[in-house]
Short mmCIF file of C-alpha atoms in Angstrom, two decimals:
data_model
loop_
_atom_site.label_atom_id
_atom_site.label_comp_id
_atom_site.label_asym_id
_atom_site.label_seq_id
_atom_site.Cartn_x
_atom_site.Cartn_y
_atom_site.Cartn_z
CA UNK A 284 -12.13 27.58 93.93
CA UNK A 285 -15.92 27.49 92.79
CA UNK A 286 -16.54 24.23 90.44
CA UNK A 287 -17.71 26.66 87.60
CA UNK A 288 -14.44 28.00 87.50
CA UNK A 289 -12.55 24.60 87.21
CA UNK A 290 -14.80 24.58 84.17
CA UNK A 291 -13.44 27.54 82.22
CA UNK A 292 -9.28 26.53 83.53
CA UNK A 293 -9.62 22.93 82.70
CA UNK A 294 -10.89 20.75 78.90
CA UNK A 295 -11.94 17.29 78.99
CA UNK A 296 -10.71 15.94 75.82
CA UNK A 297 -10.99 12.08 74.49
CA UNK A 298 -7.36 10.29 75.65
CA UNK A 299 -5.42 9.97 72.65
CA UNK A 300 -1.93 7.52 72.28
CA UNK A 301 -0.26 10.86 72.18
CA UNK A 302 -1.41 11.66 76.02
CA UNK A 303 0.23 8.85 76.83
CA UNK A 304 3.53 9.42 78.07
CA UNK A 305 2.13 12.39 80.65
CA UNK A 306 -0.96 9.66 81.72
CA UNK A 307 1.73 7.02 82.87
CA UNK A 308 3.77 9.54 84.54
CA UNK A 309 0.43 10.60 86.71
CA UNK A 310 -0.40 6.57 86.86
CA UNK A 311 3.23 5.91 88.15
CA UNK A 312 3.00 8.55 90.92
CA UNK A 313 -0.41 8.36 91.56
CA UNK A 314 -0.94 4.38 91.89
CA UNK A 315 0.71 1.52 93.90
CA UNK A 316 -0.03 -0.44 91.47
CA UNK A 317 0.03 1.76 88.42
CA UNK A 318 -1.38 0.20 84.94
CA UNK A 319 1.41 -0.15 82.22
CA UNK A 320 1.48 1.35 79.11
CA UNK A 321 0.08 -1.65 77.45
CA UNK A 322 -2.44 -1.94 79.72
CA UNK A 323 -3.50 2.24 78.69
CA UNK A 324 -3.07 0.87 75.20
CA UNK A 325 -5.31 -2.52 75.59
CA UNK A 326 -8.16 0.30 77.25
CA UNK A 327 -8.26 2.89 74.06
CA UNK A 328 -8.55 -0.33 71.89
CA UNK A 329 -11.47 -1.40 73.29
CA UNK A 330 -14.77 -0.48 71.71
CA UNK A 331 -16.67 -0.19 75.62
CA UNK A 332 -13.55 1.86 76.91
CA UNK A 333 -14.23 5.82 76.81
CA UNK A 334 -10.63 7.41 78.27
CA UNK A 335 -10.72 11.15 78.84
CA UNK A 336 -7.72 14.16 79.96
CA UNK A 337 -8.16 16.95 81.80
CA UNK A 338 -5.95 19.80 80.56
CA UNK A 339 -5.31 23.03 82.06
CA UNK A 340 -6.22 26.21 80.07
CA UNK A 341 -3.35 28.57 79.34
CA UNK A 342 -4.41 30.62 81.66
CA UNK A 343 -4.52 28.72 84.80
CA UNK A 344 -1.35 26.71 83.17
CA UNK A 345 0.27 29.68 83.03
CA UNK A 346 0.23 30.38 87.13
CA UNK A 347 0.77 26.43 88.01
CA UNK A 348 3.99 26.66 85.87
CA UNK A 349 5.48 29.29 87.81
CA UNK A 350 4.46 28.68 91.02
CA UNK A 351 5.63 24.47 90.13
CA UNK A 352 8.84 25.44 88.23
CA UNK A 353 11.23 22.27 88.49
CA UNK A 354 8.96 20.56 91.45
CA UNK A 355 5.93 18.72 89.40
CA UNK A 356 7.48 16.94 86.58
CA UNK A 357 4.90 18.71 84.12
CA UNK A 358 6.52 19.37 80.95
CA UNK A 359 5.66 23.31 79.74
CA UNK A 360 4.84 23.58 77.09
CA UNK A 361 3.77 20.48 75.76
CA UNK A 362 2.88 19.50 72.57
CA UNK A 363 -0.73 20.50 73.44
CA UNK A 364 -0.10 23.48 74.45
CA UNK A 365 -1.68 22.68 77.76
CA UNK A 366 -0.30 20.23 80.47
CA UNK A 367 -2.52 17.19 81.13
CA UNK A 368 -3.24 17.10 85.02
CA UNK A 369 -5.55 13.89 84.97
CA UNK A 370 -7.99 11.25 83.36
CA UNK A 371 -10.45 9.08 83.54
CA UNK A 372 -10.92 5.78 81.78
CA UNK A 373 -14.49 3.70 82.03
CA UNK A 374 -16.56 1.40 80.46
CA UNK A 375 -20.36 1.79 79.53
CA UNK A 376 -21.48 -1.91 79.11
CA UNK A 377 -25.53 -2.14 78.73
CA UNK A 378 -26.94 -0.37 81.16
CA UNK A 379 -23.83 -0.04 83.42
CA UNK A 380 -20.83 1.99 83.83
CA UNK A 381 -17.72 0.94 85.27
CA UNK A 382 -14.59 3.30 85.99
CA UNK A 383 -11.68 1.61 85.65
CA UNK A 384 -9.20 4.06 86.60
CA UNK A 385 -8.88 7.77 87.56
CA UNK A 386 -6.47 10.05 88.60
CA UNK A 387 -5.17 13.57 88.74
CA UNK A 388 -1.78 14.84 89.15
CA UNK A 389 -0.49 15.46 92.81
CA UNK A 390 0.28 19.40 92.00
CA UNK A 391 -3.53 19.64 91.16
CA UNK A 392 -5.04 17.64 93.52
CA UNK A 393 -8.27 19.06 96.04
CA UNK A 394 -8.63 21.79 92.99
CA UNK A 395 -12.16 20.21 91.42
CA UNK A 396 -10.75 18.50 88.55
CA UNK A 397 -11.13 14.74 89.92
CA UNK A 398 -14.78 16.06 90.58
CA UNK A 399 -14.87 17.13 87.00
CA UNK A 400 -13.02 14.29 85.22
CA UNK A 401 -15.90 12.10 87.32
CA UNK A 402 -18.68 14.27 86.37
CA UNK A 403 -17.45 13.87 82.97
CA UNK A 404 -18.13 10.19 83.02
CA UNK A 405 -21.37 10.01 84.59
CA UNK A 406 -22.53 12.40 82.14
CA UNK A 407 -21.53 9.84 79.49
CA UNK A 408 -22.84 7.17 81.32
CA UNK A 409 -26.17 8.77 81.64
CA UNK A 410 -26.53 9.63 78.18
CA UNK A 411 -25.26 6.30 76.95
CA UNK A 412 -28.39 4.96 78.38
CA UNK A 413 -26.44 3.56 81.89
CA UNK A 414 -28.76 3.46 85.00
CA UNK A 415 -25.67 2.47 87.86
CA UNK A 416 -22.57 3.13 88.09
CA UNK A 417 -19.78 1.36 89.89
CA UNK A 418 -15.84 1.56 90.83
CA UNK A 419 -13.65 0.15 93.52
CA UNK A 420 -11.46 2.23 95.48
CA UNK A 421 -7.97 1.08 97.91
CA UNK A 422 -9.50 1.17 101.52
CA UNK A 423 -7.25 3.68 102.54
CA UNK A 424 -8.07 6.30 100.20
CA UNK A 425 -9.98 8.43 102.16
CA UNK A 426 -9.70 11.32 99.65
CA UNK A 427 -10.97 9.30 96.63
CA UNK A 428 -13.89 8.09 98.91
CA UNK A 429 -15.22 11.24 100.37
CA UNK A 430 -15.35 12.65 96.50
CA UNK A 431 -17.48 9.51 95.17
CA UNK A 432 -19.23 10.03 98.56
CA UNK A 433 -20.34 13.47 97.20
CA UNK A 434 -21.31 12.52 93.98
CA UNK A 435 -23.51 9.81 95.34
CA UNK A 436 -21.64 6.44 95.37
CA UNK A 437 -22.49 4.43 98.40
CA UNK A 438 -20.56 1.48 99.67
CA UNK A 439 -21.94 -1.68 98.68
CA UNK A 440 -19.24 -4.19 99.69
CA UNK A 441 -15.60 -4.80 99.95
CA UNK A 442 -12.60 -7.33 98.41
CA UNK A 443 -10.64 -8.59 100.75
CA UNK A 444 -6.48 -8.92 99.51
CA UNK A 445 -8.07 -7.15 96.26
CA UNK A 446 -4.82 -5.10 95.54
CA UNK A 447 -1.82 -7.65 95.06
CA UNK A 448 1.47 -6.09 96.62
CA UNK A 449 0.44 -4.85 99.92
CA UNK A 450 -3.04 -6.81 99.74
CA UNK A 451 -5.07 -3.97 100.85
CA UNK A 452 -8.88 -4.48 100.68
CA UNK A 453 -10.98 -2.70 97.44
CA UNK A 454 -14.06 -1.10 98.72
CA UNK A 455 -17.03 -1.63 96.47
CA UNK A 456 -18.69 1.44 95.51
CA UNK A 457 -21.71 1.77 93.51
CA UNK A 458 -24.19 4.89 92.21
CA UNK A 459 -27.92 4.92 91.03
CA UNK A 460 -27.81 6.72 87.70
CA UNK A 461 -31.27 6.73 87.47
CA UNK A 462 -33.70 4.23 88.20
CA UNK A 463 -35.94 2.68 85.92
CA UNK A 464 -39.23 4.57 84.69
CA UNK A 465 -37.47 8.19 85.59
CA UNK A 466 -36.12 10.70 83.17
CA UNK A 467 -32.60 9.63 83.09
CA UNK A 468 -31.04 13.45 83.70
CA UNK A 469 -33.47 14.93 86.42
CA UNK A 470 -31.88 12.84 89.25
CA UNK A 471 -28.11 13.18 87.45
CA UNK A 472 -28.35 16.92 87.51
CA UNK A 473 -29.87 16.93 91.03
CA UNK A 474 -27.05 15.24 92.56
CA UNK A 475 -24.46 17.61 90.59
CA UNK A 476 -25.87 20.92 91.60
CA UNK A 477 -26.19 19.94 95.03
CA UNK A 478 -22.63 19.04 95.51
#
């Protein structure tokens, strides 16, 4: 499925308390260490947190639904009108921007919309003025890695016993917006069109 057709099937819309409940149910089965619902709450209070949800369009909700009926947990319809299938949360500090947590629903997974949840925030991050941008990801998440790969992240480091249960390491991963004295989109909009 061509990226300009995840477009027109999914909306990014700003995370309201309402998308809660179907964000923790995507955190829960999508983290080993998923954030609680106060933690969602302390983010969206936070003047540097921007929190976004992907949501299917009816049409491409429509075929999911049937093809998923009883399997994915998605409630249909909800009180959207279109399921949430991911989101992103970040901050944009000065000239940096940090994403604190993203994730898409397993149905929906390898479809383009972690690519354009992502997309969505270093678009923000660019116009918000922010030159790098930076996450960690779990070692083992090969997935997760090969898509900031794509969009340009490299690996600057990692943190040993970073995640607490299992103490698996947090690779370091960070991105060059734009560096100083350039035009802040030209290299942005390079890297998306070639990817």
């Amino acid at each position: 499925m061509s990226k300009s057709r995840v477009g027109r099937m999914v909306q990014i819309v700003p995370m309201t308390w309402d998308d809660l409940p179907e964000v923790l149910a995507i955190e829960r089965e999508s983290q080993a260490e998923p954030w609680s619902e106060r933690s969602f709450g302390e983010e969206l209070a936070r003047p540097e947190t921007w929190a976004f949800v992907a949501r299917l369009s009816g049409t491409w909700g429509e075929g999911i639904e049937m093809h998923s009926r009883g399997s994915v947990g998605l409630n249909f319809p909800t009180d959207h009108g279109m399921p949430l299938c991911g989101y992103v949360c970040f901050w944009i500090v000065a000239d940096e921007l940090q994403i604190m947590n993203i994730a898409v629903h397993r149905s929906f997974r390898r479809r383009g919309i972690g690519w354009a949840l992502l997309s969505h925030a270093l678009g923000a991050g660019v116009a918000s003025g922010a030159r790098r941008a930076f996450l960690e990801v779990r070692k083992s998440n090969g997935g997760a890695r090969k898509l900031y790969e794509k969009a340009g992240f490299s690996k600057v480091g990692e943190r040993p016993g970073y995640y607490g249960l299992d103490q698996e390491a947090a690779v370091l991963m960070e991105m060059v917006l734009y560096p100083p004295d350039s035009d802040p989109t030209s290299l942005f909009q390079r890297q998306v069109r070639s990817c």
